[in-house]
Amino acid sequence: MNGSPRILLGVTGGIAAYKAAELVRALVKEGAEVQVILTPRAEEFVTPLTLATLSGRPVARTEFTPEPSPTIGHIELARWGHALVVAPATANEIARFAHGQADDLLTTVYLAFAGPVVVAPAMNPKMWDHPETRENVERLRARGVAIVDPEEGYMACGDEGAGRLAALQTIAAEALWAARRSTSLLGVKVLVSAGPTHEPLDPVRFLGNRSSGKMGFAIAAAAAARGAEVVLVAGPSRLAPPFGVRTVPVTTAAAMQAALEREAADAKVIVMAAAVADHRPADAAPRKLEHKGESWALELVPTPDILAGLAARRPAGQLIVGFAAETHDALARGRAKRERKGCDLLVVNDVTAEGAGFEADTNVVTLIGRDGAADAWPRMSKRQVAERLLDRIEAERRSR
Ligand code: PMT
């Protein structure tokens, strides 16, 4: 990163808000520029003047300026920051983030911000343990928000348990790491494929598979949050296109191949997370097929191996990552597949394992390198798999 890390610091209305003053000092001391966004309730606990003095910048408090302005406050702020850090984050603010509410400055910045987000909750232990809060926190975590878990201890209210704001050094370290990472792929085109393909039999039926697109969408979103120019070629999926990503919707393997080949020439990184059909019906009937009460045979023909084709024709310096969905002998089959397809890295998932593979929010993967070395990762959210994969991709690019 050239220049100082720029951190948007959201401060929400709980007793721990007074600690935000120390956090601002710690971040500034580490060379960060800090723009504080204070919610109206937080102002009951800490004054804008304190935070403005320590950060050296006026505190942002509302979407509206006293004088009519042509600039749109929350969008300008979202563009300025390298990372959005919310500390302390109340149960209310976490719920509002988790449900996409956008009725004040901080929640609108949260929705408009494409970079990494760090949330440090602080609240009464019973509120922290409440199923609603836990569900909201897990929703955010699944979307790639880094949660700095609160600590155990005596609370200002007299209760004891988990809920106290994490140590300020921990939050500051997480914030600085997130801000520095946010530009690590600036200027790099990353091409990602995701989702299934649908191969039509007739106008109403198709051959498909269970891929939801979650894995590939998570990779695209994480790469965009690092500043990459991301193109996502997506088979049919119910997921909303990730923010800051150019999404190219496709249906069949042939359409996916055409879109990927069109976009591949100037891509520095390609990640093939899509579950591409290996076969398609030889002919798609123009009318609905009628075979009532009879058995019938379906002729299938192979689809092109898109990944192998891209790897065979890759320009110098392009890094290609494949995925492998396996149900048995995952490692041996993954190693053989990486060699056969000619990709640099291959991510194997045993799709029969609990919390892994199709449709799940989590995945359990092993990364196989060019030398066949295998790195097995524990179960984590698909966004965390995406972040760790991008860390490895960046390390591979640096070592070339
Ligand atoms: O989408 P989700 O619900 O989140 O599920 C994630 C996932 C299980 C789909 C994902 O983690 C995954 O494993 N993706 C690859 C699935 C797959 O097709 O595996 P494969 O072993 O059949 O193919 C190996 C590689 O070749 C893949 O990178 C695939 O994109 C590619 N391929 C396959 C066939 C083909 N005709 N062309 C290809 O390019």
XYZ file of C-alpha atoms and ligand atoms in Angstrom:
439
model
C 0.000 0.000 0.000
C 1.280 3.475 -0.916
C 0.353 6.170 1.588
C -1.400 5.880 4.917
C -4.111 3.340 5.596
C -7.470 5.168 5.666
C -9.834 3.868 8.314
C -13.518 4.709 8.722
C -14.226 4.220 12.425
C -17.908 3.802 13.293
C -18.655 4.406 16.964
C -22.050 3.293 18.272
C -23.963 4.008 21.452
C -22.771 1.811 24.318
C -20.768 2.546 27.425
C -17.582 1.271 25.707
C -17.849 4.212 23.285
C -15.508 6.142 25.569
C -12.752 3.669 24.559
C -13.061 4.863 20.948
C -10.937 7.876 21.903
C -8.014 5.582 22.822
C -8.570 3.511 19.686
C -8.333 6.629 17.502
C -5.055 7.553 19.229
C -3.627 4.040 18.705
C -4.537 4.033 14.996
C -3.183 7.529 14.382
C 0.035 6.570 16.188
C 0.407 3.661 13.711
C 0.224 6.129 10.816
C -3.456 5.656 9.887
C -5.815 8.428 8.804
C -9.005 7.995 10.804
C -12.439 9.328 9.886
C -14.855 8.866 12.766
C -18.555 8.267 12.088
C -20.521 8.795 15.275
C -24.103 7.597 15.714
C -26.500 9.931 17.581
C -26.643 7.500 20.552
C -22.848 7.313 20.736
C -22.823 11.083 21.253
C -24.464 10.420 24.620
C -21.246 8.650 25.679
C -18.402 10.454 23.897
C -18.253 13.926 22.403
C -17.565 14.687 18.738
C -15.023 17.280 19.891
C -12.855 14.645 21.631
C -12.827 12.384 18.567
C -12.312 15.265 16.107
C -9.342 16.517 18.141
C -7.710 13.091 18.353
C -8.311 12.151 14.715
C -7.555 15.608 13.322
C -10.711 15.448 11.188
C -14.276 16.671 11.672
C -16.487 13.839 12.893
C -19.169 12.630 10.447
C -22.531 12.556 12.232
C -25.373 12.672 9.697
C -26.128 12.064 6.028
C -27.171 15.678 5.678
C -24.941 18.767 5.732
C -26.238 22.116 7.113
C -26.001 23.581 3.615
C -27.380 21.706 0.562
C -24.395 19.904 -1.033
C -23.972 18.247 -4.449
C -21.792 15.488 -2.946
C -23.409 12.395 -1.455
C -21.922 12.020 2.021
C -22.118 8.276 2.599
C -20.854 7.439 -0.899
C -17.900 9.833 -0.564
C -17.005 8.282 2.787
C -17.347 4.729 1.440
C -15.011 5.613 -1.451
C -12.462 7.237 0.854
C -11.962 4.393 3.357
C -9.681 1.391 2.932
C -11.424 -0.386 5.827
C -14.595 0.156 7.861
C -14.151 -0.604 11.548
C -17.071 -0.465 13.996
C -15.969 -0.328 17.642
C -17.819 -0.620 19.863
C -20.683 -2.215 17.931
C -23.949 -2.520 19.862
C -26.459 -5.389 19.446
C -28.762 -2.889 17.720
C -26.168 -1.786 15.158
C -25.157 -5.395 14.426
C -28.844 -6.269 13.841
C -29.219 -3.301 11.516
C -26.118 -4.293 9.489
C -27.272 -7.917 9.342
C -30.656 -6.916 7.903
C -29.508 -4.246 5.485
C -31.200 -1.367 7.271
C -29.934 1.990 6.028
C -31.512 4.807 8.004
C -28.525 6.730 9.312
C -25.026 7.620 8.190
C -23.188 4.574 9.557
C -25.636 1.995 8.194
C -25.669 3.659 4.750
C -21.851 3.731 4.684
C -21.846 0.032 5.666
C -24.063 -0.831 2.677
C -22.135 1.371 0.251
C -18.704 0.152 1.353
C -17.039 -2.569 -0.776
C -13.857 -3.023 1.277
C -13.090 -5.081 4.378
C -15.282 -4.553 7.443
C -14.205 -5.200 11.046
C -16.821 -5.272 13.825
C -15.907 -5.287 17.528
C -19.086 -5.952 19.544
C -19.542 -4.759 23.136
C -22.686 -5.333 25.173
C -24.187 -6.983 28.234
C -23.362 -10.763 28.326
C -27.044 -11.755 28.117
C -27.490 -9.586 25.029
C -24.323 -11.090 23.485
C -25.583 -14.633 24.190
C -29.092 -13.974 22.895
C -29.894 -16.204 19.883
C -30.940 -13.166 17.810
C -27.586 -11.492 18.381
C -25.682 -14.710 17.698
C -27.601 -15.230 14.475
C -26.934 -11.669 13.355
C -23.234 -11.985 14.154
C -23.033 -15.247 12.189
C -24.767 -13.598 9.238
C -22.110 -10.898 9.207
C -19.302 -13.420 9.658
C -20.619 -15.494 6.742
C -20.483 -12.363 4.577
C -16.822 -11.905 5.367
C -17.072 -9.325 8.144
C -14.195 -9.860 10.589
C -15.669 -10.089 14.091
C -13.308 -9.224 16.950
C -15.035 -11.257 19.658
C -15.670 -9.526 22.974
C -13.811 -10.643 26.075
C -15.004 -12.096 29.376
C -15.005 -9.917 32.461
C -16.950 -7.645 34.802
C -19.229 -5.282 32.909
C -20.119 -1.689 33.726
C -23.677 -2.912 34.468
C -22.373 -5.281 37.186
C -22.921 -8.522 35.214
C -20.076 -10.858 34.467
C -19.427 -12.841 31.260
C -18.485 -12.355 27.603
C -19.409 -8.950 26.209
C -16.604 -6.566 27.118
C -14.994 -4.782 24.153
C -11.859 -6.668 22.999
C -8.434 -5.226 23.811
C -7.818 -2.055 21.820
C -4.468 -3.372 20.497
C -6.313 -6.396 19.027
C -8.910 -4.191 17.332
C -6.240 -1.771 16.060
C -4.138 -4.638 14.637
C -7.178 -6.133 12.875
C -8.159 -2.690 11.521
C -4.688 -1.931 10.162
C -4.347 -5.387 8.606
C -7.766 -5.001 6.924
C -6.920 -1.526 5.597
C -3.528 -2.577 4.223
C -5.002 -5.668 2.559
C -7.746 -3.606 0.889
C -5.475 -2.443 -1.929
C -3.313 -5.548 -2.254
C -4.907 -6.525 -5.594
C -5.345 -3.007 -6.979
C -4.948 -3.016 -10.769
C -5.139 -6.825 -10.976
C -7.884 -8.393 -13.072
C -9.312 -11.491 -11.381
C -11.638 -13.724 -13.385
C -13.856 -16.045 -11.338
C -16.389 -18.677 -12.378
C -19.168 -19.789 -10.045
C -22.373 -21.772 -9.848
C -23.694 -24.660 -11.899
C -24.371 -24.929 -15.594
C -27.768 -25.970 -16.933
C -27.725 -28.111 -20.054
C -31.155 -28.094 -21.716
C -32.996 -31.260 -22.715
C -35.988 -29.377 -24.013
C -37.590 -25.972 -23.283
C -38.666 -27.059 -19.764
C -35.949 -29.467 -18.534
C -32.229 -29.359 -18.018
C -29.313 -31.350 -16.554
C -27.740 -29.452 -13.680
C -26.079 -29.879 -10.321
C -26.393 -28.617 -6.746
C -23.916 -25.733 -6.898
C -25.407 -22.583 -5.344
C -22.615 -20.228 -6.416
C -21.718 -19.396 -2.791
C -18.059 -20.442 -3.059
C -17.317 -18.552 -6.270
C -19.338 -15.475 -5.251
C -17.377 -15.335 -1.981
C -14.078 -15.386 -3.914
C -15.278 -12.627 -6.245
C -16.435 -10.433 -3.335
C -13.202 -10.972 -1.394
C -11.059 -10.123 -4.442
C -13.092 -6.940 -5.054
C -12.593 -5.968 -1.398
C -8.827 -6.154 -2.058
C -9.126 -3.667 -4.910
C -9.077 -6.149 -7.823
C -11.021 -5.611 -11.041
C -13.254 -8.665 -10.774
C -15.272 -10.338 -13.505
C -17.571 -13.097 -12.265
C -18.923 -15.523 -14.862
C -21.857 -17.048 -13.037
C -24.098 -19.958 -13.882
C -27.736 -19.857 -12.693
C -27.778 -18.787 -9.022
C -30.214 -17.171 -6.613
C -27.473 -15.057 -5.063
C -27.336 -11.308 -5.565
C -24.317 -10.215 -7.639
C -21.497 -9.155 -5.315
C -20.933 -5.430 -4.881
C -18.137 -3.937 -6.982
C -17.954 -6.957 -9.298
C -18.841 -7.151 -13.021
C -21.089 -10.205 -13.245
C -21.651 -12.025 -16.544
C -24.625 -14.406 -16.210
C -24.499 -17.585 -18.321
C -26.526 -20.787 -18.443
C -24.702 -23.550 -20.305
C -21.121 -24.861 -20.277
C -20.698 -23.565 -23.829
C -21.797 -20.053 -22.791
C -19.526 -20.193 -19.747
C -16.606 -21.208 -21.933
C -17.265 -18.354 -24.405
C -17.528 -15.748 -21.604
C -14.391 -16.970 -19.825
C -12.342 -17.111 -23.019
C -13.462 -13.572 -23.915
C -12.338 -12.248 -20.516
C -9.217 -14.373 -19.969
C -6.563 -12.659 -22.094
C -5.839 -9.740 -19.707
C -6.723 -11.560 -16.454
C -3.795 -12.010 -14.074
C -5.654 -14.580 -11.970
C -8.385 -17.075 -12.924
C -10.300 -19.058 -10.305
C -12.618 -21.802 -11.590
C -15.037 -22.500 -8.749
C -17.946 -23.314 -11.083
C -19.395 -26.805 -11.215
C -19.406 -27.166 -14.992
C -21.415 -30.027 -16.491
C -19.093 -32.653 -17.961
C -21.786 -33.798 -20.385
C -24.789 -32.293 -22.090
C -27.718 -33.801 -24.017
C -26.652 -34.396 -27.632
C -29.651 -32.416 -28.878
C -31.934 -30.026 -27.042
C -35.455 -30.734 -28.320
C -37.242 -27.579 -29.561
C -40.513 -28.792 -27.962
C -41.353 -30.388 -24.646
C -40.461 -34.086 -24.818
C -43.317 -36.525 -24.247
C -42.383 -40.049 -23.066
C -45.292 -40.835 -20.783
C -45.124 -44.355 -19.368
C -42.134 -45.380 -21.508
C -38.480 -45.651 -20.651
C -36.205 -43.680 -22.926
C -32.460 -43.327 -23.443
C -30.732 -40.014 -23.391
C -27.605 -39.485 -25.459
C -25.004 -37.341 -23.729
C -21.935 -35.792 -25.315
C -18.924 -34.364 -23.433
C -18.621 -30.626 -22.871
C -15.234 -28.965 -23.422
C -12.894 -28.887 -20.417
C -12.823 -25.110 -19.960
C -10.141 -25.076 -17.259
C -7.738 -27.292 -19.213
C -8.263 -25.119 -22.314
C -7.571 -21.873 -20.428
C -4.454 -23.377 -18.808
C -3.115 -24.641 -22.147
C -3.431 -21.197 -23.768
C -2.586 -18.962 -20.829
C -0.478 -15.831 -21.327
C 2.809 -15.592 -19.413
C 2.414 -14.765 -15.727
C -1.269 -15.724 -15.459
C -2.075 -17.764 -12.358
C -4.856 -20.346 -12.660
C -6.678 -22.015 -9.778
C -9.059 -24.937 -10.206
C -11.494 -26.547 -7.794
C -12.292 -30.244 -7.509
C -15.520 -31.639 -6.065
C -14.728 -35.164 -4.890
C -16.660 -37.851 -3.034
C -13.791 -40.327 -2.392
C -9.950 -40.476 -2.487
C -10.102 -36.681 -2.559
C -6.393 -36.000 -2.209
C -5.135 -38.530 -4.761
C -7.830 -37.560 -7.228
C -7.161 -33.860 -6.615
C -3.426 -34.255 -7.280
C -4.097 -36.137 -10.513
C -6.702 -33.563 -11.562
C -4.329 -30.616 -10.989
C -1.735 -32.217 -13.273
C -4.239 -33.248 -15.907
C -5.853 -29.805 -16.079
C -2.542 -27.917 -15.847
C -3.554 -25.373 -13.203
C -1.140 -23.865 -10.656
C -3.250 -24.531 -7.570
C -6.191 -26.832 -7.006
C -8.688 -26.553 -4.176
C -10.160 -29.979 -3.337
C -13.363 -30.308 -1.382
C -14.837 -33.618 -0.314
C -18.449 -32.716 -1.003
C -19.733 -35.554 1.199
C -18.108 -34.056 4.343
C -20.322 -32.177 6.810
C -20.267 -28.407 6.257
C -18.414 -28.767 2.956
C -19.114 -28.432 -0.748
C -22.434 -27.680 -2.409
C -24.880 -25.167 -0.891
C -23.255 -24.995 2.567
C -22.155 -21.649 4.018
C -18.900 -23.286 5.112
C -16.311 -25.408 3.340
C -13.520 -27.821 4.240
C -10.776 -27.745 1.618
C -7.248 -28.905 0.908
C -5.055 -26.766 -1.303
C -2.715 -28.617 -3.660
C 0.294 -26.809 -5.106
C 2.402 -27.423 -8.229
C 4.759 -29.691 -6.283
C 1.779 -31.773 -5.091
C 2.151 -30.495 -1.503
C -1.208 -30.481 0.274
C -2.356 -27.885 2.806
C -5.515 -28.999 4.667
C -7.615 -26.158 6.127
C -10.155 -26.557 8.923
C -13.848 -25.902 8.378
C -14.490 -22.188 7.901
C -16.982 -19.899 6.196
C -16.722 -19.745 2.408
C -15.655 -16.104 2.749
C -12.793 -17.164 5.030
C -11.773 -19.853 2.517
C -11.823 -17.115 -0.128
C -9.603 -14.810 1.962
C -7.108 -17.557 2.703
C -7.038 -18.612 -0.937
C -6.381 -15.016 -2.014
C -3.557 -14.741 0.553
C -1.979 -17.812 -1.069
C -2.578 -16.451 -4.597
C -0.898 -13.163 -3.620
C 2.059 -15.064 -2.118
C 2.400 -17.124 -5.345
C 2.362 -13.947 -7.443
C 5.045 -12.351 -5.259
C 7.294 -15.408 -5.524
C 7.304 -15.394 -9.345
O -21.456 -23.272 -5.397
P -21.457 -23.859 -4.002
O -22.814 -24.374 -3.599
O -20.870 -22.884 -3.000
O -20.506 -25.146 -4.003
C -19.133 -25.006 -4.173
C -18.541 -26.083 -5.104
C -18.679 -27.467 -4.466
C -19.242 -26.086 -6.459
C -17.028 -25.701 -5.323
O -16.380 -25.679 -4.069
C -16.329 -26.673 -6.256
O -15.831 -27.708 -5.852
N -16.272 -26.331 -7.573
C -15.767 -27.237 -8.624
C -16.832 -28.265 -8.942
C -16.420 -29.162 -10.095
O -16.970 -29.051 -11.146
O -15.420 -29.981 -9.852
P -14.813 -31.014 -10.987
O -13.916 -31.857 -10.192
O -15.897 -31.630 -11.751
O -14.002 -30.059 -11.963
C -12.651 -29.702 -11.743
C -12.365 -28.317 -12.285
O -12.543 -28.312 -13.713
C -13.240 -27.236 -11.738
O -12.442 -26.084 -11.532
C -14.258 -27.000 -12.842
O -14.704 -25.636 -12.847
C -13.455 -27.300 -14.079
N -14.249 -27.843 -15.205
C -14.982 -28.980 -15.075
C -15.677 -29.499 -16.163
C -15.598 -28.809 -17.404
N -16.265 -29.253 -18.461
N -14.878 -27.694 -17.507
C -14.195 -27.206 -16.438
O -13.529 -26.172 -16.551
